[in-house]
Coordinates of C-alpha atoms and ligand atoms in Angstrom, one line a residue:
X1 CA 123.5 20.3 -103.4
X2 CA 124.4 18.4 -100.3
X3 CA 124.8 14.6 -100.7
X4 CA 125.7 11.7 -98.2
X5 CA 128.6 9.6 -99.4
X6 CA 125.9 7.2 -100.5
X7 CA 124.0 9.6 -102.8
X8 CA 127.9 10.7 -104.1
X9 CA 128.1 7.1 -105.2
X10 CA 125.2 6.9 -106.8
X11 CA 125.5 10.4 -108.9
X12 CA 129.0 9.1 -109.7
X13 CA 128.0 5.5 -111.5
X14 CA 124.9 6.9 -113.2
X15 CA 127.2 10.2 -114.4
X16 CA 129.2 7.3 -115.9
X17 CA 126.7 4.8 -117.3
X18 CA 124.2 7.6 -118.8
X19 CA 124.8 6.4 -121.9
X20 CA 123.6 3.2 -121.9
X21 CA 119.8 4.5 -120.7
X22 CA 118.6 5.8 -123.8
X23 CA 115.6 5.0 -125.9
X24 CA 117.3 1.4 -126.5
X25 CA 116.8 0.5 -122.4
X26 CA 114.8 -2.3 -121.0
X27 CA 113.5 0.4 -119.0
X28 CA 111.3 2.4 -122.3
X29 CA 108.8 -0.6 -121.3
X30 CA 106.6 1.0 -119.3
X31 CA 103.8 -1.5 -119.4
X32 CA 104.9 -1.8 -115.5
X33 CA 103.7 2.2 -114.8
X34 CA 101.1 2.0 -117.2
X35 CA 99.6 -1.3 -115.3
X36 CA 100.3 0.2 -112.3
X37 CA 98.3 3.4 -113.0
X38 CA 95.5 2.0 -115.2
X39 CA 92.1 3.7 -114.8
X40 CA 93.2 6.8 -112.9
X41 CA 92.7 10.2 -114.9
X42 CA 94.9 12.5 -115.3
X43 CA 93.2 15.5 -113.2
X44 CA 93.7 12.9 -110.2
X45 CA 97.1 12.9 -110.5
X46 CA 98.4 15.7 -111.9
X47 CA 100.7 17.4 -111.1
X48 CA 103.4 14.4 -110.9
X49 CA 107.4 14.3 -109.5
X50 CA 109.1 11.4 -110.9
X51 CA 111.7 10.9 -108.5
X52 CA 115.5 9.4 -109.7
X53 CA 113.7 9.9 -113.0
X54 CA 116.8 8.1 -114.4
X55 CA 116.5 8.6 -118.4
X56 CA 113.4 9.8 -118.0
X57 CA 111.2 7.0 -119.3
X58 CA 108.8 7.1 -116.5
X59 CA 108.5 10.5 -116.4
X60 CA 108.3 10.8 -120.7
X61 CA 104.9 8.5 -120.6
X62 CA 103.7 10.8 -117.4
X63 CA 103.7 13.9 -119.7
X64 CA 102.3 11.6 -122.7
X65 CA 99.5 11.3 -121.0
X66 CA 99.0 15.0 -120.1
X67 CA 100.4 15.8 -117.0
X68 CA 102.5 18.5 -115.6
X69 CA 105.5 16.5 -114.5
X70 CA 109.0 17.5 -113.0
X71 CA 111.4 14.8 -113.4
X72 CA 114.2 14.9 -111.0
X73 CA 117.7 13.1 -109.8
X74 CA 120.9 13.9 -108.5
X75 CA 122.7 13.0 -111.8
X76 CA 123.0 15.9 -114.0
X77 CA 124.1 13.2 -117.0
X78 CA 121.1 10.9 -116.3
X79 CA 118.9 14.1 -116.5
X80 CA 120.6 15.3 -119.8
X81 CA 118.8 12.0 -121.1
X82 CA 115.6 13.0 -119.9
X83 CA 115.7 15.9 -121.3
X84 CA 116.7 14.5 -124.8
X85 CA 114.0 11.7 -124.3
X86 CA 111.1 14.1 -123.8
X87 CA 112.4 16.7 -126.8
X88 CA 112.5 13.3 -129.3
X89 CA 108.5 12.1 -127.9
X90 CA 107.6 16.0 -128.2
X91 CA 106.7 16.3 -124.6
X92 CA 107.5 19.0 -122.1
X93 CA 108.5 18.4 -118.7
X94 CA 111.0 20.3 -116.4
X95 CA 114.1 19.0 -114.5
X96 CA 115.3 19.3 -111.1
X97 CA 118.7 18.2 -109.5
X98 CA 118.2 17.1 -106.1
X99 CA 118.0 13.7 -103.9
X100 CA 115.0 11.8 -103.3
X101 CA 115.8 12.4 -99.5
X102 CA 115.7 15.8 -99.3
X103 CA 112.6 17.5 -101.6
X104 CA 112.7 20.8 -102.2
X105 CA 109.1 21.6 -102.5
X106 CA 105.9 22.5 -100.7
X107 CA 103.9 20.7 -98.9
X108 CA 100.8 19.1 -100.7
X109 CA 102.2 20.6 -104.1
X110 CA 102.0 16.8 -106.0
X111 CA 99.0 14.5 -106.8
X112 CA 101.4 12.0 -107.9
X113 CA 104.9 10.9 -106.8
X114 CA 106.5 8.0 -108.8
X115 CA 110.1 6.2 -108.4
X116 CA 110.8 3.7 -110.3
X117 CA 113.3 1.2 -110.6
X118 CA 116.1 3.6 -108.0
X119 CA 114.6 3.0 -104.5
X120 CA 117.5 0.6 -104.1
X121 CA 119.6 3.2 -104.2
X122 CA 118.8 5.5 -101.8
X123 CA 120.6 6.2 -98.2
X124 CA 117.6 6.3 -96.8
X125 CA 113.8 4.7 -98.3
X126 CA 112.1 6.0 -94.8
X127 CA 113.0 9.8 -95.3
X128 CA 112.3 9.4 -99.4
X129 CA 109.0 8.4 -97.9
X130 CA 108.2 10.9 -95.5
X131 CA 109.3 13.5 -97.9
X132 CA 107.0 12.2 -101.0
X133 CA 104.5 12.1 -98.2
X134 CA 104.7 15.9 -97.5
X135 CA 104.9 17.1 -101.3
X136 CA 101.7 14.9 -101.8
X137 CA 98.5 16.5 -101.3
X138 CA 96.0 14.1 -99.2
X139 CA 94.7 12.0 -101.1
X140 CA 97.5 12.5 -103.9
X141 CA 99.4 8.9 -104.5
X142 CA 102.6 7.5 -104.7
X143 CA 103.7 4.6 -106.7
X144 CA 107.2 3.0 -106.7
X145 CA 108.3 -0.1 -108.8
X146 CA 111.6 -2.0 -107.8
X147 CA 113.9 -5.0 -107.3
X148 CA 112.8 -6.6 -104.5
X149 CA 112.8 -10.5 -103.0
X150 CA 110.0 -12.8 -101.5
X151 CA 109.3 -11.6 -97.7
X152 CA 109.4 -15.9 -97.2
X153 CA 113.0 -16.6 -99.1
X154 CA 115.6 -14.8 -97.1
X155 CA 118.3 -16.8 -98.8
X156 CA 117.3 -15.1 -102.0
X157 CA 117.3 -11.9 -100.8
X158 CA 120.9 -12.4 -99.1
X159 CA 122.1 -13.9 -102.6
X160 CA 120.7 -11.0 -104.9
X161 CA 121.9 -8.3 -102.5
X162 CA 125.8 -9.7 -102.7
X163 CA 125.1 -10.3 -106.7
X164 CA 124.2 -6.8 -107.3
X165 CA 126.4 -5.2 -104.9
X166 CA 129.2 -7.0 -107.3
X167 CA 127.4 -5.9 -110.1
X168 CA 127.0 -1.7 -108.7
X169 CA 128.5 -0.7 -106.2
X170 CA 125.9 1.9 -105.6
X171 CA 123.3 -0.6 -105.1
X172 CA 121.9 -0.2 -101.6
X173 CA 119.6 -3.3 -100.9
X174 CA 115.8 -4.5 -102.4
X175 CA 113.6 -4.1 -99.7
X176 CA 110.5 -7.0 -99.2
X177 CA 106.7 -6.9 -100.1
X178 CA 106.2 -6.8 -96.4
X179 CA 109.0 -4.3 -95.8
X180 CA 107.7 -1.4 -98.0
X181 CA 104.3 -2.0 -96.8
X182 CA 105.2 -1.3 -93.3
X183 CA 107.2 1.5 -94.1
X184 CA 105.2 3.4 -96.2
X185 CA 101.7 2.7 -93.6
X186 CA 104.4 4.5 -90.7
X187 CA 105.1 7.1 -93.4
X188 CA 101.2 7.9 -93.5
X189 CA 100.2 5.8 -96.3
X190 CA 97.2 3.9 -96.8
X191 CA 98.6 0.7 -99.0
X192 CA 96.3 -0.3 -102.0
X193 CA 98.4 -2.5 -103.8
X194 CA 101.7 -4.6 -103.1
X195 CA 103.2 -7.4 -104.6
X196 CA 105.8 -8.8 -106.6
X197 CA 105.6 -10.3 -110.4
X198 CA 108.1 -11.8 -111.8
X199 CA 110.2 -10.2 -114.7
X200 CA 112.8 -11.3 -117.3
X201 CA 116.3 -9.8 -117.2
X202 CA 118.2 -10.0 -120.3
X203 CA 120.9 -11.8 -120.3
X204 CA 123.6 -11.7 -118.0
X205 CA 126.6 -9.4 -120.2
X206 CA 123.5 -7.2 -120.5
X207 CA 123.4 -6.5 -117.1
X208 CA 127.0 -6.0 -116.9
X209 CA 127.6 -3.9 -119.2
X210 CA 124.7 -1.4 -118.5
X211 CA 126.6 -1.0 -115.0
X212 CA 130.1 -1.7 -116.6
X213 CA 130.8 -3.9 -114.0
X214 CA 134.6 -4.6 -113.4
X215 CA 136.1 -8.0 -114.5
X216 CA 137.2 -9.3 -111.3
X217 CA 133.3 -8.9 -109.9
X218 CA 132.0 -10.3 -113.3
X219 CA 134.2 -13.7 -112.3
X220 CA 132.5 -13.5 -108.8
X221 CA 129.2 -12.8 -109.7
X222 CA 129.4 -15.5 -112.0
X223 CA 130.3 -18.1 -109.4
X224 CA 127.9 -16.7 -107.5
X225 CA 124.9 -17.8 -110.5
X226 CA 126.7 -21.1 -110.8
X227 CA 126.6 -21.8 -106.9
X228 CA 123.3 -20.5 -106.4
X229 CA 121.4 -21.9 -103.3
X230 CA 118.3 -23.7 -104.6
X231 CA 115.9 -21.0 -103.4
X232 CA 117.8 -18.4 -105.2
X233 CA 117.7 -20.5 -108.3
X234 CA 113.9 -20.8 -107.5
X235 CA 113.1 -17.3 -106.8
X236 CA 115.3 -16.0 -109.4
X237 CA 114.0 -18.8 -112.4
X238 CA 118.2 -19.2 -112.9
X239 CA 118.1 -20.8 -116.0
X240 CA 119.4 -20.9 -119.8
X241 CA 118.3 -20.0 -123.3
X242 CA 120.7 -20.7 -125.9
X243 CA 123.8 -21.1 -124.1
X244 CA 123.0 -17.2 -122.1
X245 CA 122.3 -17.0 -118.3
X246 CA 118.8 -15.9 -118.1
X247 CA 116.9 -14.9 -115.0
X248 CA 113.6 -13.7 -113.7
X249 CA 113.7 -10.9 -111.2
X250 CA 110.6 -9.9 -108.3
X251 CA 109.6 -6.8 -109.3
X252 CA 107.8 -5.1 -107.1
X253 CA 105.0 -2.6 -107.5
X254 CA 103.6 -0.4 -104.7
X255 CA 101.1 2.1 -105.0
X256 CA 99.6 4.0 -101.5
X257 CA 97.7 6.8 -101.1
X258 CA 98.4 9.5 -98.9
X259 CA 95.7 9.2 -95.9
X260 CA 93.4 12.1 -95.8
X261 CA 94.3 14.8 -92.9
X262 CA 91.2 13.7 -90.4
X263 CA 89.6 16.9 -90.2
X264 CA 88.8 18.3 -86.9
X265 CA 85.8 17.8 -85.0
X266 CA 83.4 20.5 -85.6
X267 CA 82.4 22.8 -82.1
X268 CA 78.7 22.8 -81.0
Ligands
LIG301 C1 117.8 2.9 -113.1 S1 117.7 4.6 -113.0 C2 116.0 5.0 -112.8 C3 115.1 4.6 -113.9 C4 113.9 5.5 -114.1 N1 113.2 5.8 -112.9 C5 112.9 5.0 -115.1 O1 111.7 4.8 -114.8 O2 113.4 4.7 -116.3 C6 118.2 5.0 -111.3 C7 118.4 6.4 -111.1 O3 118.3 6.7 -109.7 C8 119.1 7.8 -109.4 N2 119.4 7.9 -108.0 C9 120.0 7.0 -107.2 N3 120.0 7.4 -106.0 C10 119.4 8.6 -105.9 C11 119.0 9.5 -104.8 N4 119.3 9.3 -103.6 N5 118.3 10.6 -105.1 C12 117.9 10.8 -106.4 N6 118.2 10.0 -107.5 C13 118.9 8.9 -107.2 C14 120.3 7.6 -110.3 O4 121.0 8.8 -110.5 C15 119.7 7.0 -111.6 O5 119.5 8.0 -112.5

């Protein structure tokens, strides 16, 4: 498996933290997906690629709900946990090592590709489009859910970006509402939903330790909470419960269908 330096660094801190991503995670709440895909049956969607499947909690409630899923990421740790996930639910589901850049299927072989929670990661969020685009059949959809920041508070995206950059290194950068429309419309997309709504974190240690942040960005992430610019603080809903940083974070949902290849105008 080839991988940029970017994908390296990813594969290396989620090698290391796949521990922490069990059953226990913040991430087993998947009212996000199931909101997200509400009213579609499974024979419209199946068969499904979660992409940087993670732990596999996205890709566990995929199979729950009948469908053929392969659940794939470049960490072979992070898949382990998938693997151990779906065997405790009693689901089946295959793995696949591989970056979301770089797909190795055929075309049109998915009716659903999901990503949730890992787009920030990636070298490249244009060529993980264009490739879920080609595994999708027309009409097949995608849906990804992720960290993302008002397209109207720059501040707040600047402020998060150095926050969780401190945080994981690995972190990439949260794209905009307005930001993944666009790029998945010039991926061949047609864009049916697109927002952000606002979700709570735990607490601060909980979000260091899940990354195992280092000390010396722990201090600096924490002065940059405490000298956050007021639209951060807005955006962000910076506040405290019991003496505990608490925060809400913009998560955004996108799901887009691939357009429908325009078929070719019949000869008279
Ligand atoms: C927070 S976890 C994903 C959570 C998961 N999708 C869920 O719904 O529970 C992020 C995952 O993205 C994976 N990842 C990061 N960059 C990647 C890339 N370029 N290609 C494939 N996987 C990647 C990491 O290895 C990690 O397992």
């Amino acid at each position: 498996m080839n991988l940029d330096e970017t994908q390296r660094a990813a594969q290396a801190q989620f090698d290391r933290q796949a521990a922490s991503y069990g059953s226990t995670h913040i991430l087993n709440d998947v009212s996000d997906v199931e909101s997200a895909l509400h009213g579609f049956a499974a024979s419209e969607l199946d068969p499904a690629l979660d992409i940087a499947t993670g732990a596999g909690h996205t890709a566990v409630h995929l199979a729950g709900r009948g469908l053929d899923v392969t659940a794939a990421d470049v960490s072979a740790a992070m898949l382990e946990q998938t693997e151990r996930l779906a065997s405790e639910r009693g689901v089946r589901l295959r793995t696949s090592r591989h970056p979301a850049e770089e797909l190795p299927y055929a075309d049109g072989s998915f009716g659903l590709v999901t990503c949730r929670v890992a787009a920030h990661h990636f070298s490249s969020a244009p060529s993980f489009l264009a490739e879920a685009h080609r595994v999708l059949r027309p009409g097949g959809w995608l849906m990804v859910i992720d960290g993302s920041a008002p397209d109207d508070a720059p501040e707040a995206e600047e402020w998060i970006h150095r926050v969780e950059k401190l945080r994981d290194p690995s972190h990439g950068r949260f794209l905009t509402p307005s930001q993944w429309r666009a790029a998945a419309t010039a991926a061949g997309f047609d864009v049916t939903r697109c927002e952000c709504t606002p979700f709570k974190q735990p607490d601060v240690e909980w979000y260091f330790r899940t990354a195992a942040t280092s000390d010396a960005n722990r201090t600096q992430v924490l002065d940059l909470i405490e000298n956050a610019p007021e639209e951060a603080r807005r955006v962000f809903h910076l506040g405290r419960e019991d003496g505990r940083i608490v925060w809400w974070w913009p998560r955004l949902t996108l799901l887009a269908q691939r357009r429908e290849v325009a078929k070719p105008p019949v000869e008279t």
